[in-house]
Amino acid sequence: MAFFESIIINEYIRFFSIFVGSIFIANLIHLLLNTYFRKKSKETNKKFYKKLQKNSIKPLYILIIFIGLYTALKSLTFFGETSQKWIDTLFYIALILASAALTTKVLAVIVNSWLKKQKHMEKHPKIISKIFTVIIYIIALLIILDYFQIETTP
């Protein structure tokens, strides 16, 4: 933050610059990943890269914009200390949930493609993906509860 504060004095212009910059970076990463996955899917003729592209890019895009919005909001000084704590808490929860969503989607694509290659496991990928999804979201819930200092161990 100190870097941006020394360059851009007005906090509202700084907020706008950081937020627009995060949208630009998210779009750039979106473009690069789309290009990479399209190229890989054409080279290998596998649906794996198309599924990975479909399931991972949108959550990653949203995650980058969330991080940019959080950074931009932290640069504003008119929020009091209580408001800053609320912003920190809300964005921490959003970051954990968005990371869990991204992880589950990528893991589901990997598990589905791997298990479909196994001849005897053609019917089970959805069940295994759902189990992984539940486990990942339980871990995310435990991380959030730990953030609030709620004891989760017996």
PDB file of C-alpha atoms in Angstrom:
ATOM      1  CA  MET A   1       0.000   0.000   0.000  1.00  0.00           C
ATOM      2  CA  ALA A   2       2.802   2.412   0.805  1.00  0.00           C
ATOM      3  CA  PHE A   3       4.006   2.118  -2.785  1.00  0.00           C
ATOM      4  CA  PHE A   4       0.658   3.290  -4.179  1.00  0.00           C
ATOM      5  CA  GLU A   5       0.252   5.946  -1.486  1.00  0.00           C
ATOM      6  CA  SER A   6       3.523   7.596  -2.479  1.00  0.00           C
ATOM      7  CA  ILE A   7       2.644   7.545  -6.200  1.00  0.00           C
ATOM      8  CA  ILE A   8      -1.077   8.402  -6.094  1.00  0.00           C
ATOM      9  CA  ILE A   9      -1.963  10.932  -3.396  1.00  0.00           C
ATOM     10  CA  ASN A  10      -5.771  11.031  -3.859  1.00  0.00           C
ATOM     11  CA  GLU A  11      -7.220   7.940  -2.208  1.00  0.00           C
ATOM     12  CA  TYR A  12     -10.257   7.723  -4.507  1.00  0.00           C
ATOM     13  CA  ILE A  13      -8.093   7.772  -7.629  1.00  0.00           C
ATOM     14  CA  ARG A  14      -5.854   5.191  -5.922  1.00  0.00           C
ATOM     15  CA  PHE A  15      -8.921   3.024  -5.166  1.00  0.00           C
ATOM     16  CA  PHE A  16     -10.118   3.297  -8.760  1.00  0.00           C
ATOM     17  CA  SER A  17      -6.633   2.608 -10.165  1.00  0.00           C
ATOM     18  CA  ILE A  18      -6.121  -0.495  -8.042  1.00  0.00           C
ATOM     19  CA  PHE A  19      -9.584  -1.863  -8.814  1.00  0.00           C
ATOM     20  CA  VAL A  20      -9.324  -1.217 -12.559  1.00  0.00           C
ATOM     21  CA  GLY A  21      -5.804  -2.660 -12.497  1.00  0.00           C
ATOM     22  CA  SER A  22      -7.090  -5.850 -10.901  1.00  0.00           C
ATOM     23  CA  ILE A  23      -9.798  -6.132 -13.562  1.00  0.00           C
ATOM     24  CA  PHE A  24      -7.124  -5.640 -16.225  1.00  0.00           C
ATOM     25  CA  ILE A  25      -4.899  -8.321 -14.656  1.00  0.00           C
ATOM     26  CA  ALA A  26      -7.881 -10.693 -14.336  1.00  0.00           C
ATOM     27  CA  ASN A  27      -8.748 -10.177 -18.012  1.00  0.00           C
ATOM     28  CA  LEU A  28      -5.120 -10.671 -19.028  1.00  0.00           C
ATOM     29  CA  ILE A  29      -4.864 -13.940 -17.071  1.00  0.00           C
ATOM     30  CA  HIS A  30      -8.259 -14.988 -18.476  1.00  0.00           C
ATOM     31  CA  LEU A  31      -7.002 -14.374 -22.019  1.00  0.00           C
ATOM     32  CA  LEU A  32      -3.680 -16.159 -21.445  1.00  0.00           C
ATOM     33  CA  LEU A  33      -5.313 -19.207 -19.852  1.00  0.00           C
ATOM     34  CA  ASN A  34      -7.977 -19.421 -22.569  1.00  0.00           C
ATOM     35  CA  THR A  35      -5.267 -19.275 -25.236  1.00  0.00           C
ATOM     36  CA  TYR A  36      -3.167 -21.889 -23.449  1.00  0.00           C
ATOM     37  CA  PHE A  37      -6.056 -24.318 -22.912  1.00  0.00           C
ATOM     38  CA  ARG A  38      -7.289 -23.929 -26.499  1.00  0.00           C
ATOM     39  CA  LYS A  39      -3.801 -24.589 -27.822  1.00  0.00           C
ATOM     40  CA  LYS A  40      -3.334 -27.638 -25.587  1.00  0.00           C
ATOM     41  CA  SER A  41      -6.750 -29.065 -26.470  1.00  0.00           C
ATOM     42  CA  LYS A  42      -6.011 -28.709 -30.205  1.00  0.00           C
ATOM     43  CA  GLU A  43      -2.565 -30.270 -29.836  1.00  0.00           C
ATOM     44  CA  THR A  44      -3.697 -33.263 -27.830  1.00  0.00           C
ATOM     45  CA  ASN A  45      -7.326 -33.622 -28.984  1.00  0.00           C
ATOM     46  CA  LYS A  46      -8.352 -34.274 -25.399  1.00  0.00           C
ATOM     47  CA  LYS A  47     -11.460 -32.976 -23.686  1.00  0.00           C
ATOM     48  CA  PHE A  48      -9.507 -32.658 -20.442  1.00  0.00           C
ATOM     49  CA  TYR A  49      -8.195 -29.198 -21.301  1.00  0.00           C
ATOM     50  CA  LYS A  50     -11.603 -27.986 -22.483  1.00  0.00           C
ATOM     51  CA  LYS A  51     -13.189 -29.124 -19.219  1.00  0.00           C
ATOM     52  CA  LEU A  52     -10.373 -27.583 -17.208  1.00  0.00           C
ATOM     53  CA  GLN A  53     -10.791 -24.341 -19.140  1.00  0.00           C
ATOM     54  CA  LYS A  54     -14.540 -24.337 -18.602  1.00  0.00           C
ATOM     55  CA  ASN A  55     -14.375 -25.088 -14.882  1.00  0.00           C
ATOM     56  CA  SER A  56     -11.333 -23.197 -13.638  1.00  0.00           C
ATOM     57  CA  ILE A  57     -11.083 -19.878 -15.438  1.00  0.00           C
ATOM     58  CA  LYS A  58     -14.252 -18.203 -14.143  1.00  0.00           C
ATOM     59  CA  PRO A  59     -13.562 -18.873 -10.418  1.00  0.00           C
ATOM     60  CA  LEU A  60      -9.962 -17.743 -10.894  1.00  0.00           C
ATOM     61  CA  TYR A  61     -11.175 -14.573 -12.617  1.00  0.00           C
ATOM     62  CA  ILE A  62     -13.553 -13.807  -9.747  1.00  0.00           C
ATOM     63  CA  LEU A  63     -10.838 -14.553  -7.197  1.00  0.00           C
ATOM     64  CA  ILE A  64      -8.439 -12.068  -8.800  1.00  0.00           C
ATOM     65  CA  ILE A  65     -11.108  -9.361  -8.885  1.00  0.00           C
ATOM     66  CA  PHE A  66     -11.945 -10.057  -5.204  1.00  0.00           C
ATOM     67  CA  ILE A  67      -8.304  -9.633  -4.266  1.00  0.00           C
ATOM     68  CA  GLY A  68      -8.128  -6.382  -6.246  1.00  0.00           C
ATOM     69  CA  LEU A  69     -11.304  -5.056  -4.616  1.00  0.00           C
ATOM     70  CA  TYR A  70      -9.964  -5.941  -1.183  1.00  0.00           C
ATOM     71  CA  THR A  71      -6.667  -4.183  -1.880  1.00  0.00           C
ATOM     72  CA  ALA A  72      -8.499  -1.161  -3.259  1.00  0.00           C
ATOM     73  CA  LEU A  73     -10.830  -0.947  -0.252  1.00  0.00           C
ATOM     74  CA  LYS A  74      -7.879  -1.204   2.138  1.00  0.00           C
ATOM     75  CA  SER A  75      -6.393   1.901   0.503  1.00  0.00           C
ATOM     76  CA  LEU A  76      -9.373   4.044   1.524  1.00  0.00           C
ATOM     77  CA  THR A  77      -8.958   5.909   4.809  1.00  0.00           C
ATOM     78  CA  PHE A  78     -12.569   6.870   5.532  1.00  0.00           C
ATOM     79  CA  PHE A  79     -13.309   3.390   6.861  1.00  0.00           C
ATOM     80  CA  GLY A  80     -12.888   3.199  10.611  1.00  0.00           C
ATOM     81  CA  GLU A  81     -11.076   0.459  12.453  1.00  0.00           C
ATOM     82  CA  THR A  82     -14.297  -1.512  12.962  1.00  0.00           C
ATOM     83  CA  SER A  83     -15.169  -1.256   9.269  1.00  0.00           C
ATOM     84  CA  GLN A  84     -11.672  -2.408   8.316  1.00  0.00           C
ATOM     85  CA  LYS A  85     -12.097  -5.485  10.533  1.00  0.00           C
ATOM     86  CA  TRP A  86     -15.441  -6.255   8.865  1.00  0.00           C
ATOM     87  CA  ILE A  87     -13.874  -5.852   5.429  1.00  0.00           C
ATOM     88  CA  ASP A  88     -10.991  -8.121   6.443  1.00  0.00           C
ATOM     89  CA  THR A  89     -13.393 -10.758   7.766  1.00  0.00           C
ATOM     90  CA  LEU A  90     -15.742 -10.677   4.773  1.00  0.00           C
ATOM     91  CA  PHE A  91     -12.942 -10.846   2.249  1.00  0.00           C
ATOM     92  CA  TYR A  92     -11.188 -13.632   4.158  1.00  0.00           C
ATOM     93  CA  ILE A  93     -14.375 -15.705   4.069  1.00  0.00           C
ATOM     94  CA  ALA A  94     -14.905 -14.894   0.378  1.00  0.00           C
ATOM     95  CA  LEU A  95     -11.286 -15.811  -0.401  1.00  0.00           C
ATOM     96  CA  ILE A  96     -11.574 -19.152   1.387  1.00  0.00           C
ATOM     97  CA  LEU A  97     -14.888 -20.006  -0.322  1.00  0.00           C
ATOM     98  CA  ALA A  98     -13.668 -18.933  -3.768  1.00  0.00           C
ATOM     99  CA  SER A  99     -10.489 -20.956  -3.292  1.00  0.00           C
ATOM    100  CA  ALA A 100     -12.552 -23.967  -2.235  1.00  0.00           C
ATOM    101  CA  ALA A 101     -14.778 -23.569  -5.317  1.00  0.00           C
ATOM    102  CA  LEU A 102     -11.764 -23.339  -7.615  1.00  0.00           C
ATOM    103  CA  THR A 103     -10.117 -26.339  -5.972  1.00  0.00           C
ATOM    104  CA  THR A 104     -13.246 -28.493  -6.203  1.00  0.00           C
ATOM    105  CA  LYS A 105     -13.799 -27.671  -9.861  1.00  0.00           C
ATOM    106  CA  VAL A 106     -10.216 -28.388 -10.870  1.00  0.00           C
ATOM    107  CA  LEU A 107     -10.095 -31.532  -8.743  1.00  0.00           C
ATOM    108  CA  ALA A 108     -13.395 -32.763 -10.217  1.00  0.00           C
ATOM    109  CA  VAL A 109     -12.012 -32.409 -13.755  1.00  0.00           C
ATOM    110  CA  ILE A 110      -8.814 -34.235 -12.816  1.00  0.00           C
ATOM    111  CA  VAL A 111     -10.629 -37.045 -10.993  1.00  0.00           C
ATOM    112  CA  ASN A 112     -13.204 -37.470 -13.756  1.00  0.00           C
ATOM    113  CA  SER A 113     -10.612 -37.631 -16.507  1.00  0.00           C
ATOM    114  CA  TRP A 114      -8.368 -39.997 -14.583  1.00  0.00           C
ATOM    115  CA  LEU A 115     -11.144 -42.377 -13.548  1.00  0.00           C
ATOM    116  CA  LYS A 116     -12.657 -42.488 -17.025  1.00  0.00           C
ATOM    117  CA  LYS A 117      -9.329 -43.804 -18.297  1.00  0.00           C
ATOM    118  CA  GLN A 118      -9.657 -46.701 -15.863  1.00  0.00           C
ATOM    119  CA  LYS A 119     -11.975 -49.244 -17.476  1.00  0.00           C
ATOM    120  CA  HIS A 120     -13.489 -50.555 -14.263  1.00  0.00           C
ATOM    121  CA  MET A 121     -14.200 -47.097 -12.808  1.00  0.00           C
ATOM    122  CA  GLU A 122     -16.394 -45.527 -15.490  1.00  0.00           C
ATOM    123  CA  LYS A 123     -19.494 -45.057 -13.317  1.00  0.00           C
ATOM    124  CA  HIS A 124     -17.899 -43.739 -10.133  1.00  0.00           C
ATOM    125  CA  PRO A 125     -16.304 -40.356 -10.961  1.00  0.00           C
ATOM    126  CA  LYS A 126     -19.342 -38.281  -9.957  1.00  0.00           C
ATOM    127  CA  ILE A 127     -19.599 -39.939  -6.566  1.00  0.00           C
ATOM    128  CA  ILE A 128     -15.891 -39.551  -5.887  1.00  0.00           C
ATOM    129  CA  SER A 129     -15.987 -35.924  -7.065  1.00  0.00           C
ATOM    130  CA  LYS A 130     -18.896 -35.199  -4.709  1.00  0.00           C
ATOM    131  CA  ILE A 131     -16.988 -36.779  -1.822  1.00  0.00           C
ATOM    132  CA  PHE A 132     -13.951 -34.598  -2.588  1.00  0.00           C
ATOM    133  CA  THR A 133     -16.208 -31.551  -2.829  1.00  0.00           C
ATOM    134  CA  VAL A 134     -17.721 -32.215   0.591  1.00  0.00           C
ATOM    135  CA  ILE A 135     -14.273 -32.787   2.110  1.00  0.00           C
ATOM    136  CA  ILE A 136     -12.876 -29.569   0.627  1.00  0.00           C
ATOM    137  CA  TYR A 137     -15.832 -27.484   1.813  1.00  0.00           C
ATOM    138  CA  ILE A 138     -15.593 -29.022   5.301  1.00  0.00           C
ATOM    139  CA  ILE A 139     -11.917 -28.036   5.367  1.00  0.00           C
ATOM    140  CA  ALA A 140     -12.884 -24.516   4.214  1.00  0.00           C
ATOM    141  CA  LEU A 141     -15.500 -24.336   6.994  1.00  0.00           C
ATOM    142  CA  LEU A 142     -12.911 -25.446   9.555  1.00  0.00           C
ATOM    143  CA  ILE A 143     -10.489 -22.776   8.315  1.00  0.00           C
ATOM    144  CA  ILE A 144     -13.203 -20.127   8.661  1.00  0.00           C
ATOM    145  CA  LEU A 145     -14.136 -21.345  12.158  1.00  0.00           C
ATOM    146  CA  ASP A 146     -10.469 -21.251  13.128  1.00  0.00           C
ATOM    147  CA  TYR A 147     -10.297 -17.650  11.908  1.00  0.00           C
ATOM    148  CA  PHE A 148     -13.060 -16.797  14.383  1.00  0.00           C
ATOM    149  CA  GLN A 149     -11.124 -18.714  17.062  1.00  0.00           C
ATOM    150  CA  ILE A 150     -13.830 -21.336  17.467  1.00  0.00           C
ATOM    151  CA  GLU A 151     -12.374 -24.583  18.762  1.00  0.00           C
ATOM    152  CA  THR A 152     -12.968 -27.351  16.245  1.00  0.00           C
ATOM    153  CA  THR A 153     -11.104 -30.162  17.927  1.00  0.00           C
ATOM    154  CA  PRO A 154     -12.713 -32.364  20.593  1.00  0.00           C
TER     155      PRO A 154
END
